[in-house]
PDB file of C-alpha atoms and ligand atoms in Angstrom:
ATOM      1  CA  MET Z  19     -18.792   7.199   3.113  1.00 79.00           C
ATOM      2  CA  THR Z  20     -17.113   5.853   6.834  1.00 94.00           C
ATOM      3  CA  GLU Z  21     -14.345   7.967   6.944  1.00 97.00           C
ATOM      4  CA  ILE Z  22     -10.770   5.326   7.871  1.00 97.00           C
ATOM      5  CA  LEU Z  23      -7.375   7.641   6.736  1.00 98.00           C
ATOM      6  CA  ARG Z  24      -6.892  10.815   8.028  1.00 98.00           C
ATOM      7  CA  VAL Z  25      -3.751  12.922   8.618  1.00 98.00           C
ATOM      8  CA  GLU Z  26      -3.503  16.642   9.677  1.00 98.00           C
ATOM      9  CA  GLY Z  27      -1.409  18.224   9.348  1.00 97.00           C
ATOM     10  CA  LEU Z  28       1.482  16.064   8.079  1.00 98.00           C
ATOM     11  CA  GLN Z  29       5.079  17.816   8.189  1.00 97.00           C
ATOM     12  CA  LYS Z  30       8.436  15.633   8.043  1.00 97.00           C
ATOM     13  CA  ARG Z  31      11.643  17.081   6.703  1.00 97.00           C
ATOM     14  CA  PHE Z  32      15.636  15.648   6.417  1.00 95.00           C
ATOM     15  CA  GLY Z  33      18.521  18.658   5.888  1.00 93.00           C
ATOM     16  CA  GLY Z  34      17.153  20.647   3.597  1.00 91.00           C
ATOM     17  CA  ILE Z  35      13.889  19.351   1.972  1.00 95.00           C
ATOM     18  CA  VAL Z  36      10.549  19.448   3.322  1.00 97.00           C
ATOM     19  CA  VAL Z  37       8.626  15.486   2.812  1.00 97.00           C
ATOM     20  CA  SER Z  38       5.962  16.468   3.910  1.00 98.00           C
ATOM     21  CA  ASP Z  39       4.675  20.284   4.299  1.00 97.00           C
ATOM     22  CA  ASN Z  40       1.243  20.795   5.345  1.00 97.00           C
ATOM     23  CA  ILE Z  41      -0.447  17.512   4.880  1.00 98.00           C
ATOM     24  CA  HIS Z  42      -4.398  17.457   5.356  1.00 98.00           C
ATOM     25  CA  LEU Z  43      -5.850  14.030   3.588  1.00 97.00           C
ATOM     26  CA  THR Z  44      -9.060  11.073   4.194  1.00 97.00           C
ATOM     27  CA  ILE Z  45      -9.459   7.938   2.118  1.00 97.00           C
ATOM     28  CA  GLY Z  46     -12.464   7.051   3.615  1.00 97.00           C
ATOM     29  CA  ALA Z  47     -13.952   3.066   3.124  1.00 97.00           C
ATOM     30  CA  GLY Z  48     -14.718   1.944  -0.580  1.00 97.00           C
ATOM     31  CA  GLU Z  49     -12.709   5.065  -2.804  1.00 97.00           C
ATOM     32  CA  ILE Z  50      -9.567   4.175  -4.475  1.00 97.00           C
ATOM     33  CA  LEU Z  51      -7.569   7.482  -4.309  1.00 97.00           C
ATOM     34  CA  GLY Z  52      -4.621   8.334  -6.227  1.00 96.00           C
ATOM     35  CA  LEU Z  53      -1.470  10.075  -5.232  1.00 96.00           C
ATOM     36  CA  ILE Z  54       0.117  11.622  -8.656  1.00 93.00           C
ATOM     37  CA  GLY Z  55       3.321  13.628  -8.179  1.00 92.00           C
ATOM     38  CA  PRO Z  56       6.785  14.340 -10.124  1.00 92.00           C
ATOM     39  CA  ASN Z  57       9.548  11.633  -9.052  1.00 92.00           C
ATOM     40  CA  GLY Z  58      11.031  12.498  -4.757  1.00 94.00           C
ATOM     41  CA  ALA Z  59       7.202  14.511  -4.731  1.00 95.00           C
ATOM     42  CA  GLY Z  60       7.579  12.351  -1.216  1.00 97.00           C
ATOM     43  CA  LYS Z  61       4.870  10.116  -1.588  1.00 97.00           C
ATOM     44  CA  THR Z  62       6.838   7.441  -0.583  1.00 96.00           C
ATOM     45  CA  SER Z  63       7.791   9.116   2.372  1.00 97.00           C
ATOM     46  CA  LEU Z  64       3.578  10.204   2.970  1.00 98.00           C
ATOM     47  CA  PHE Z  65       3.030   6.616   2.770  1.00 97.00           C
ATOM     48  CA  ASN Z  66       6.298   6.046   5.310  1.00 96.00           C
ATOM     49  CA  LEU Z  67       4.719   8.543   7.941  1.00 97.00           C
ATOM     50  CA  ILE Z  68       1.856   6.786   7.434  1.00 97.00           C
ATOM     51  CA  SER Z  69       2.605   3.015   7.764  1.00 96.00           C
ATOM     52  CA  GLY Z  70       4.831   4.034  10.783  1.00 95.00           C
ATOM     53  CA  VAL Z  71       8.402   4.072   8.679  1.00 94.00           C
ATOM     54  CA  LEU Z  72       9.212   7.807   9.760  1.00 95.00           C
ATOM     55  CA  ARG Z  73       7.967   9.971  12.438  1.00 95.00           C
ATOM     56  CA  PRO Z  74       6.698  13.360  11.897  1.00 96.00           C
ATOM     57  CA  ASP Z  75       8.341  15.899  12.288  1.00 97.00           C
ATOM     58  CA  ALA Z  76       4.247  17.507  13.726  1.00 97.00           C
ATOM     59  CA  GLY Z  77       0.916  16.715  13.081  1.00 97.00           C
ATOM     60  CA  SER Z  78      -1.118  13.101  14.010  1.00 97.00           C
ATOM     61  CA  ILE Z  79      -2.572  10.743  11.966  1.00 98.00           C
ATOM     62  CA  PHE Z  80      -5.571   8.865  12.609  1.00 98.00           C
ATOM     63  CA  LEU Z  81      -6.787   5.462  11.263  1.00 97.00           C
ATOM     64  CA  ASN Z  82     -10.547   4.927  12.136  1.00 96.00           C
ATOM     65  CA  GLY Z  83     -10.743   7.414  14.326  1.00 96.00           C
ATOM     66  CA  GLN Z  84      -7.774   6.939  16.886  1.00 95.00           C
ATOM     67  CA  LYS Z  85      -5.052   9.125  17.538  1.00 96.00           C
ATOM     68  CA  ILE Z  86      -1.334   5.722  15.199  1.00 95.00           C
ATOM     69  CA  ASP Z  87       1.476   8.246  16.283  1.00 90.00           C
ATOM     70  CA  GLY Z  88       3.189   7.224  18.563  1.00 88.00           C
ATOM     71  CA  ALA Z  89       2.213   3.863  17.694  1.00 93.00           C
ATOM     72  CA  PRO Z  90       5.210   1.384  16.049  1.00 92.00           C
ATOM     73  CA  LEU Z  91       5.346   0.107  12.050  1.00 91.00           C
ATOM     74  CA  TYR Z  92       4.157  -3.844  13.940  1.00 90.00           C
ATOM     75  CA  LYS Z  93       1.347  -2.129  15.704  1.00 92.00           C
ATOM     76  CA  ARG Z  94       0.257  -0.088  12.737  1.00 94.00           C
ATOM     77  CA  ALA Z  95       0.554  -3.178  10.537  1.00 92.00           C
ATOM     78  CA  ARG Z  96      -1.884  -5.077  13.041  1.00 91.00           C
ATOM     79  CA  MET Z  97      -3.860  -2.196  13.268  1.00 93.00           C
ATOM     80  CA  GLY Z  98      -4.477  -3.049   9.170  1.00 93.00           C
ATOM     81  CA  ILE Z  99      -2.622  -1.144   8.164  1.00 95.00           C
ATOM     82  CA  ALA Z 100      -1.526  -2.679   5.100  1.00 94.00           C
ATOM     83  CA  ARG Z 101       1.469  -1.517   1.798  1.00 91.00           C
ATOM     84  CA  THR Z 102       3.904  -2.912  -0.653  1.00 89.00           C
ATOM     85  CA  TRP Z 103       6.877  -1.583  -1.292  1.00 86.00           C
ATOM     86  CA  GLN Z 104       8.463   0.748  -4.261  1.00 81.00           C
ATOM     87  CA  ASN Z 105      11.068  -1.923  -4.729  1.00 77.00           C
ATOM     88  CA  MET Z 106       9.328  -5.441  -3.025  1.00 69.00           C
ATOM     89  CA  LEU Z 107      10.969  -6.460  -0.577  1.00 73.00           C
ATOM     90  CA  LEU Z 108      10.241  -9.843  -1.308  1.00 83.00           C
ATOM     91  CA  PHE Z 109      11.577 -12.694  -0.954  1.00 85.00           C
ATOM     92  CA  ARG Z 110      13.358 -13.613  -4.444  1.00 85.00           C
ATOM     93  CA  THR Z 111      14.963 -17.207  -2.925  1.00 88.00           C
ATOM     94  CA  MET Z 112      11.696 -18.561  -1.192  1.00 92.00           C
ATOM     95  CA  THR Z 113       8.111 -20.233  -2.893  1.00 95.00           C
ATOM     96  CA  VAL Z 114       5.368 -18.175  -3.568  1.00 95.00           C
ATOM     97  CA  LEU Z 115       3.653 -19.746  -0.234  1.00 95.00           C
ATOM     98  CA  ASP Z 116       6.085 -18.835   2.251  1.00 93.00           C
ATOM     99  CA  ASN Z 117       6.302 -15.492   1.092  1.00 93.00           C
ATOM    100  CA  MET Z 118       3.071 -15.080   1.519  1.00 92.00           C
ATOM    101  CA  LEU Z 119       3.261 -16.966   5.857  1.00 91.00           C
ATOM    102  CA  VAL Z 120       6.295 -14.834   6.289  1.00 84.00           C
ATOM    103  CA  GLY Z 121       4.605 -12.074   8.640  1.00 64.00           C
ATOM    104  CA  PRO Z 122       0.949 -11.490   8.526  1.00 55.00           C
ATOM    105  CA  ARG Z 123      -1.191  -9.008  10.795  1.00 51.00           C
ATOM    106  CA  ASP Z 124      -1.291 -11.492  12.744  1.00 52.00           C
ATOM    107  CA  TYR Z 125       0.726 -15.291  13.316  1.00 49.00           C
ATOM    108  CA  ALA Z 126      -0.151 -17.136  14.744  1.00 46.00           C
ATOM    109  CA  GLY Z 127       2.384 -19.678  16.333  1.00 48.00           C
ATOM    110  CA  GLU Z 128       3.652 -15.852  17.640  1.00 53.00           C
ATOM    111  CA  SER Z 129       0.947 -15.169  20.116  1.00 57.00           C
ATOM    112  CA  VAL Z 130      -1.844 -15.900  21.819  1.00 58.00           C
ATOM    113  CA  THR Z 131      -3.584 -18.688  19.657  1.00 58.00           C
ATOM    114  CA  ARG Z 132      -0.555 -20.868  20.705  1.00 61.00           C
ATOM    115  CA  LEU Z 133      -1.502 -19.698  24.741  1.00 65.00           C
ATOM    116  CA  ALA Z 134      -5.318 -20.147  24.643  1.00 66.00           C
ATOM    117  CA  PHE Z 135      -5.612 -23.146  22.083  1.00 65.00           C
ATOM    118  CA  GLY Z 136      -1.885 -25.205  22.752  1.00 73.00           C
ATOM    119  CA  ARG Z 137       0.488 -26.351  19.894  1.00 76.00           C
ATOM    120  CA  ALA Z 138      -3.189 -27.325  17.683  1.00 78.00           C
ATOM    121  CA  GLY Z 139      -4.681 -24.244  17.922  1.00 75.00           C
ATOM    122  CA  VAL Z 140      -1.330 -23.688  16.291  1.00 78.00           C
ATOM    123  CA  ARG Z 141      -1.390 -25.905  13.441  1.00 83.00           C
ATOM    124  CA  ALA Z 142      -5.128 -25.594  13.440  1.00 84.00           C
ATOM    125  CA  ALA Z 143      -4.525 -21.591  13.452  1.00 83.00           C
ATOM    126  CA  GLU Z 144      -1.245 -21.888  10.791  1.00 86.00           C
ATOM    127  CA  ALA Z 145      -3.606 -24.363   8.099  1.00 90.00           C
ATOM    128  CA  ALA Z 146      -6.049 -21.685   7.787  1.00 90.00           C
ATOM    129  CA  MET Z 147      -3.130 -18.597   6.768  1.00 91.00           C
ATOM    130  CA  ARG Z 148      -1.810 -21.718   4.061  1.00 94.00           C
ATOM    131  CA  ALA Z 149      -5.610 -21.734   3.394  1.00 95.00           C
ATOM    132  CA  ARG Z 150      -5.970 -18.104   3.418  1.00 94.00           C
ATOM    133  CA  ALA Z 151      -2.552 -17.309   1.271  1.00 96.00           C
ATOM    134  CA  MET Z 152      -4.069 -19.936  -1.215  1.00 97.00           C
ATOM    135  CA  GLY Z 153      -6.955 -18.571  -1.652  1.00 97.00           C
ATOM    136  CA  ILE Z 154      -5.122 -14.776  -2.109  1.00 97.00           C
ATOM    137  CA  LEU Z 155      -3.140 -16.434  -3.866  1.00 97.00           C
ATOM    138  CA  GLY Z 156      -5.885 -18.148  -6.602  1.00 97.00           C
ATOM    139  CA  ARG Z 157      -8.273 -14.794  -6.711  1.00 96.00           C
ATOM    140  CA  MET Z 158      -4.897 -13.569  -8.974  1.00 95.00           C
ATOM    141  CA  GLY Z 159      -5.001 -16.666 -10.779  1.00 95.00           C
ATOM    142  CA  LEU Z 160      -1.501 -17.237  -9.488  1.00 96.00           C
ATOM    143  CA  GLU Z 161      -1.736 -21.337  -7.601  1.00 95.00           C
ATOM    144  CA  SER Z 162      -0.204 -22.802 -10.084  1.00 96.00           C
ATOM    145  CA  THR Z 163       2.900 -20.049  -8.889  1.00 96.00           C
ATOM    146  CA  ALA Z 164       3.206 -21.482  -5.450  1.00 96.00           C
ATOM    147  CA  SER Z 165       5.993 -23.538  -4.372  1.00 96.00           C
ATOM    148  CA  SER Z 166       8.034 -21.766  -6.886  1.00 96.00           C
ATOM    149  CA  MET Z 167      10.382 -19.722  -5.911  1.00 95.00           C
ATOM    150  CA  VAL Z 168      10.478 -15.846  -6.835  1.00 93.00           C
ATOM    151  CA  VAL Z 169      13.195 -14.919  -8.686  1.00 93.00           C
ATOM    152  CA  ASP Z 170      12.506 -17.776 -11.105  1.00 94.00           C
ATOM    153  CA  LEU Z 171       9.129 -15.593 -11.536  1.00 94.00           C
ATOM    154  CA  PRO Z 172       8.333 -13.403 -14.796  1.00 92.00           C
ATOM    155  CA  PHE Z 173       8.131  -9.573 -13.211  1.00 90.00           C
ATOM    156  CA  GLY Z 174       4.553  -8.682 -14.075  1.00 91.00           C
ATOM    157  CA  GLN Z 175       3.949 -12.352 -11.035  1.00 93.00           C
ATOM    158  CA  GLN Z 176       6.213 -10.408  -8.206  1.00 93.00           C
ATOM    159  CA  LYS Z 177       4.515  -7.434  -8.355  1.00 92.00           C
ATOM    160  CA  LEU Z 178       1.793  -8.976  -8.310  1.00 95.00           C
ATOM    161  CA  ILE Z 179       2.545 -11.214  -5.405  1.00 94.00           C
ATOM    162  CA  GLY Z 180       3.702  -9.193  -3.643  1.00 93.00           C
ATOM    163  CA  LEU Z 181       0.488  -8.105  -3.940  1.00 95.00           C
ATOM    164  CA  ALA Z 182      -1.051 -10.999  -3.136  1.00 95.00           C
ATOM    165  CA  ARG Z 183       1.749 -10.636  -0.019  1.00 94.00           C
ATOM    166  CA  THR Z 184      -0.032  -7.758   1.483  1.00 94.00           C
ATOM    167  CA  LEU Z 185      -3.083  -8.522   0.927  1.00 95.00           C
ATOM    168  CA  MET Z 186      -2.497 -11.229   3.821  1.00 94.00           C
ATOM    169  CA  ASN Z 187      -3.003  -8.350   5.613  1.00 92.00           C
ATOM    170  CA  ASP Z 188      -7.506  -7.733   5.511  1.00 91.00           C
ATOM    171  CA  GLY Z 189      -7.283  -4.793   7.368  1.00 94.00           C
ATOM    172  CA  PRO Z 190      -8.974  -1.320   6.643  1.00 96.00           C
ATOM    173  CA  LEU Z 191      -6.253   0.740   4.980  1.00 97.00           C
ATOM    174  CA  LEU Z 192      -3.826  -0.830   2.086  1.00 97.00           C
ATOM    175  CA  LEU Z 193      -1.705   1.189   0.339  1.00 97.00           C
ATOM    176  CA  LEU Z 194      -0.059   0.424  -3.171  1.00 96.00           C
ATOM    177  CA  ASP Z 195       3.798   2.460  -4.433  1.00 95.00           C
ATOM    178  CA  GLU Z 196       3.436   2.465  -7.671  1.00 93.00           C
ATOM    179  CA  PRO Z 197       2.055  -1.479  -8.200  1.00 90.00           C
ATOM    180  CA  MET Z 198       1.879  -1.068 -12.113  1.00 88.00           C
ATOM    181  CA  ALA Z 199       6.012  -0.481 -12.890  1.00 87.00           C
ATOM    182  CA  GLY Z 200       6.423  -2.676 -14.598  1.00 86.00           C
ATOM    183  CA  VAL Z 201       3.250  -5.067 -15.379  1.00 87.00           C
ATOM    184  CA  GLU Z 202       1.539  -5.300 -18.186  1.00 87.00           C
ATOM    185  CA  GLY Z 203      -0.361  -7.222 -20.136  1.00 89.00           C
ATOM    186  CA  ALA Z 204      -2.443 -10.503 -18.329  1.00 90.00           C
ATOM    187  CA  ALA Z 205      -0.957  -8.555 -15.137  1.00 91.00           C
ATOM    188  CA  TYR Z 206      -1.869  -5.308 -15.539  1.00 92.00           C
ATOM    189  CA  GLU Z 207      -6.238  -6.697 -15.995  1.00 93.00           C
ATOM    190  CA  THR Z 208      -5.266  -8.853 -12.556  1.00 95.00           C
ATOM    191  CA  MET Z 209      -3.476  -5.774 -10.823  1.00 94.00           C
ATOM    192  CA  GLN Z 210      -6.998  -3.981 -11.401  1.00 94.00           C
ATOM    193  CA  ARG Z 211      -8.992  -6.142 -11.049  1.00 96.00           C
ATOM    194  CA  VAL Z 212      -8.132  -7.332  -7.717  1.00 97.00           C
ATOM    195  CA  VAL Z 213      -7.521  -3.425  -6.113  1.00 97.00           C
ATOM    196  CA  ARG Z 214     -11.751  -3.041  -7.382  1.00 97.00           C
ATOM    197  CA  GLN Z 215     -12.216  -5.962  -4.839  1.00 97.00           C
ATOM    198  CA  GLU Z 216     -10.263  -5.364  -2.141  1.00 97.00           C
ATOM    199  CA  ALA Z 217     -11.825  -1.517  -2.399  1.00 97.00           C
ATOM    200  CA  ALA Z 218     -15.527  -2.643  -3.068  1.00 97.00           C
ATOM    201  CA  SER Z 219     -14.900  -5.366   0.228  1.00 96.00           C
ATOM    202  CA  GLY Z 220     -14.654  -1.732   1.904  1.00 96.00           C
ATOM    203  CA  ARG Z 221     -11.541  -0.718   2.300  1.00 97.00           C
ATOM    204  CA  ALA Z 222     -10.540   2.398   2.219  1.00 98.00           C
ATOM    205  CA  VAL Z 223      -7.253   1.953  -0.518  1.00 98.00           C
ATOM    206  CA  CYS Z 224      -4.514   4.035  -2.003  1.00 98.00           C
ATOM    207  CA  VAL Z 225      -2.448   4.127  -5.321  1.00 97.00           C
ATOM    208  CA  VAL Z 226       0.757   6.247  -6.162  1.00 96.00           C
ATOM    209  CA  GLU Z 227       1.319   5.254  -9.792  1.00 92.00           C
ATOM    210  CA  HIS Z 228       3.381   7.534 -12.705  1.00 89.00           C
ATOM    211  CA  ASN Z 229       0.427   5.648 -14.599  1.00 87.00           C
ATOM    212  CA  VAL Z 230      -1.985   7.958 -15.486  1.00 86.00           C
ATOM    213  CA  SER Z 231      -4.309   5.988 -17.206  1.00 87.00           C
ATOM    214  CA  PHE Z 232      -4.818   3.522 -14.165  1.00 89.00           C
ATOM    215  CA  ILE Z 233      -5.229   5.419 -11.985  1.00 91.00           C
ATOM    216  CA  ARG Z 234      -8.170   7.028 -14.666  1.00 91.00           C
ATOM    217  CA  ASP Z 235      -9.440   3.722 -14.556  1.00 92.00           C
ATOM    218  CA  LEU Z 236      -9.790   2.817 -11.322  1.00 94.00           C
ATOM    219  CA  CYS Z 237     -10.439   6.355  -9.454  1.00 95.00           C
ATOM    220  CA  SER Z 238     -12.792   9.219  -8.713  1.00 88.00           C
ATOM    221  CA  ARG Z 239     -10.592  11.212  -6.466  1.00 94.00           C
ATOM    222  CA  ALA Z 240      -6.997  11.942  -6.740  1.00 95.00           C
ATOM    223  CA  VAL Z 241      -4.499  14.523  -4.562  1.00 95.00           C
ATOM    224  CA  PHE Z 242      -1.358  15.963  -7.022  1.00 93.00           C
ATOM    225  CA  MET Z 243       1.890  16.253  -4.316  1.00 95.00           C
ATOM    226  CA  ALA Z 244       5.249  17.979  -5.421  1.00 93.00           C
ATOM    227  CA  ASN Z 245       7.567  19.617  -3.323  1.00 94.00           C
ATOM    228  CA  GLY Z 246       5.800  17.616   0.086  1.00 97.00           C
ATOM    229  CA  LYS Z 247       3.007  19.629  -0.570  1.00 96.00           C
ATOM    230  CA  ILE Z 248      -0.687  18.787  -1.750  1.00 96.00           C
ATOM    231  CA  LEU Z 249      -1.212  21.064  -4.540  1.00 93.00           C
ATOM    232  CA  GLN Z 250      -4.896  19.968  -5.881  1.00 92.00           C
ATOM    233  CA  ASP Z 251      -7.298  16.820  -4.084  1.00 94.00           C
ATOM    234  CA  GLY Z 252     -10.557  16.553  -6.221  1.00 93.00           C
ATOM    235  CA  THR Z 253     -10.874  14.463  -9.213  1.00 93.00           C
ATOM    236  CA  VAL Z 254      -9.640  12.622 -12.214  1.00 90.00           C
ATOM    237  CA  GLU Z 255     -10.762  15.093 -14.775  1.00 88.00           C
ATOM    238  CA  ASP Z 256     -10.177  18.379 -13.093  1.00 88.00           C
ATOM    239  CA  LEU Z 257      -6.098  16.955 -12.101  1.00 87.00           C
ATOM    240  CA  ILE Z 258      -5.914  15.608 -15.812  1.00 82.00           C
ATOM    241  CA  ALA Z 259      -7.058  19.292 -16.968  1.00 83.00           C
ATOM    242  CA  SER Z 260      -4.962  21.506 -14.449  1.00 82.00           C
ATOM    243  CA  ALA Z 261      -2.083  23.336 -16.944  1.00 71.00           C
ATOM    244  CA  THR Z 262      -0.243  23.953 -13.633  1.00 73.00           C
ATOM    245  CA  LEU Z 263      -0.804  20.244 -13.500  1.00 74.00           C
ATOM    246  CA  THR Z 264      -0.112  19.113 -16.151  1.00 73.00           C
ATOM    247  CA  GLU Z 265       3.608  21.065 -17.070  1.00 74.00           C
ATOM    248  CA  LEU Z 266       4.152  20.284 -13.540  1.00 73.00           C
ATOM    249  CA  TYR Z 267       4.417  16.024 -13.682  1.00 73.00           C
ATOM    250  CA  PHE Z 268       4.415  16.351 -17.857  1.00 67.00           C
ATOM    251  CA  GLY Z 269       6.793  19.041 -18.241  1.00 62.00           C
ATOM    252  CA  VAL Z 270       4.715  20.183 -21.587  1.00 51.00           C
TER     253      VAL Z 270
HETATM  254  N1  ATP W 304      15.535   8.304   4.601  1.00 89.61           N
HETATM  255  C1  ATP W 304      15.260   9.609   4.146  1.00 89.61           C
HETATM  256  N2  ATP W 304      16.083  10.209   4.400  1.00 89.61           N
HETATM  257  C2  ATP W 304      16.904  11.489   3.608  1.00 89.61           C
HETATM  258  N3  ATP W 304      15.613  11.462   2.600  1.00 89.61           N
HETATM  259  C3  ATP W 304      15.693  11.252   2.061  1.00 89.61           C
HETATM  260  C4  ATP W 304      14.657   9.900   2.461  1.00 89.61           C
HETATM  261  N4  ATP W 304      13.441   9.865   1.796  1.00 89.61           N
HETATM  262  C5  ATP W 304      13.400  10.072   1.198  1.00 89.61           C
HETATM  263  N5  ATP W 304      13.709  11.440   1.284  1.00 89.61           N
HETATM  264  C6  ATP W 304      14.736  12.491  -0.081  1.00 89.61           C
HETATM  265  O1  ATP W 304      13.032  12.862  -0.207  1.00 89.61           O
HETATM  266  C7  ATP W 304      12.787  13.494  -1.511  1.00 89.61           C
HETATM  267  C8  ATP W 304      11.218  13.159  -1.316  1.00 89.61           C
HETATM  268  O2  ATP W 304      11.508  11.718  -1.629  1.00 89.61           O
HETATM  269  P1  ATP W 304      10.334   9.624  -2.419  1.00 89.61           P
HETATM  270  O3  ATP W 304      10.326   9.208  -2.009  1.00 89.61           O
HETATM  271  O4  ATP W 304       9.025  10.729  -1.108  1.00 89.61           O
HETATM  272  O5  ATP W 304       9.359  11.331  -3.406  1.00 89.61           O
HETATM  273  P2  ATP W 304       8.568  10.356  -4.493  1.00 89.61           P
HETATM  274  O6  ATP W 304       6.919  11.058  -4.362  1.00 89.61           O
HETATM  275  O7  ATP W 304       7.752   8.473  -3.584  1.00 89.61           O
HETATM  276  O8  ATP W 304       9.369  10.234  -5.572  1.00 89.61           O
HETATM  277  P3  ATP W 304       9.769   8.121  -6.732  1.00 89.61           P
HETATM  278  O9  ATP W 304       8.050   8.905  -7.466  1.00 89.61           O
HETATM  279  O10 ATP W 304      10.452   8.480  -7.446  1.00 89.61           O
HETATM  280  O11 ATP W 304       8.859   7.441  -6.345  1.00 89.61           O
HETATM  281  C9  ATP W 304      12.972  13.192  -2.370  1.00 89.61           C
HETATM  282  O12 ATP W 304      14.835  14.840  -2.555  1.00 89.61           O
HETATM  283  C10 ATP W 304      14.784  12.251  -1.621  1.00 89.61           C
HETATM  284  O13 ATP W 304      15.357  12.227  -1.673  1.00 89.61           O
HETATM  285 MG1   MG W 305       8.125   6.655  -4.739  1.00 89.61          MG
END
């Protein structure tokens, strides 16, 4: 399996709390890695370190073998680290389509496209972006919501739109922070299908999720974190079977 992400000896502390304690992790192309652990374990912090929201105190992060530690958030997004946010961060009073068109990986209007091809080039690039957005919405059965205001849609659809917007970035690494929280029924099925398709297309996917059956359905490998440490990295079955982890996580 081609390695997409490698994290080596990642260390991060907030005052007295160690959120990343010597984290070592790899994710390969086509893999869906589950990341589970109790509240406050450091899962979102790990995503923040990988995507460039936070700077580590020590350790290194490699994307496709290239060290990316020094790159800011926007550059890492351009390099192809796409992520969703635990608390969504959609523009609630904008349309679905406008949400999709805000800040994809390379936005033509601001880029070299204008220099290279002039205004017509920008228009063509924008049309392509729009077509891409409609294609992604279509895959999720959400075409008809394109001109709706996000705030007017049911919660499950809003979560799907959070994923849809993230997929505007088609880079090699996809980080999903609790995509299923509060999602059920048809939206749940769609979420599973789309995440599988993304991995099948060769992306490396990491999913943080408290819904263990979602992880079991989707992932062959999972990592268990608590207190900033990775306590186990192995098959989902082994992880669920581990008495220590079960006690830490489920309190039984
Ligand atoms: N910017 C910050 N400043 C100070 N403390 C922080 C910051 N971000 C996170 N923390 C703390 O770090 C710890 C880990 O938080 P994190 O959000 O990574 O946990 P999590 O595993 O994602 O939990 P949950 O399952 O509840 O989302 C928590 O104790 C949190 O309060
Ligand atoms: Mg979190």
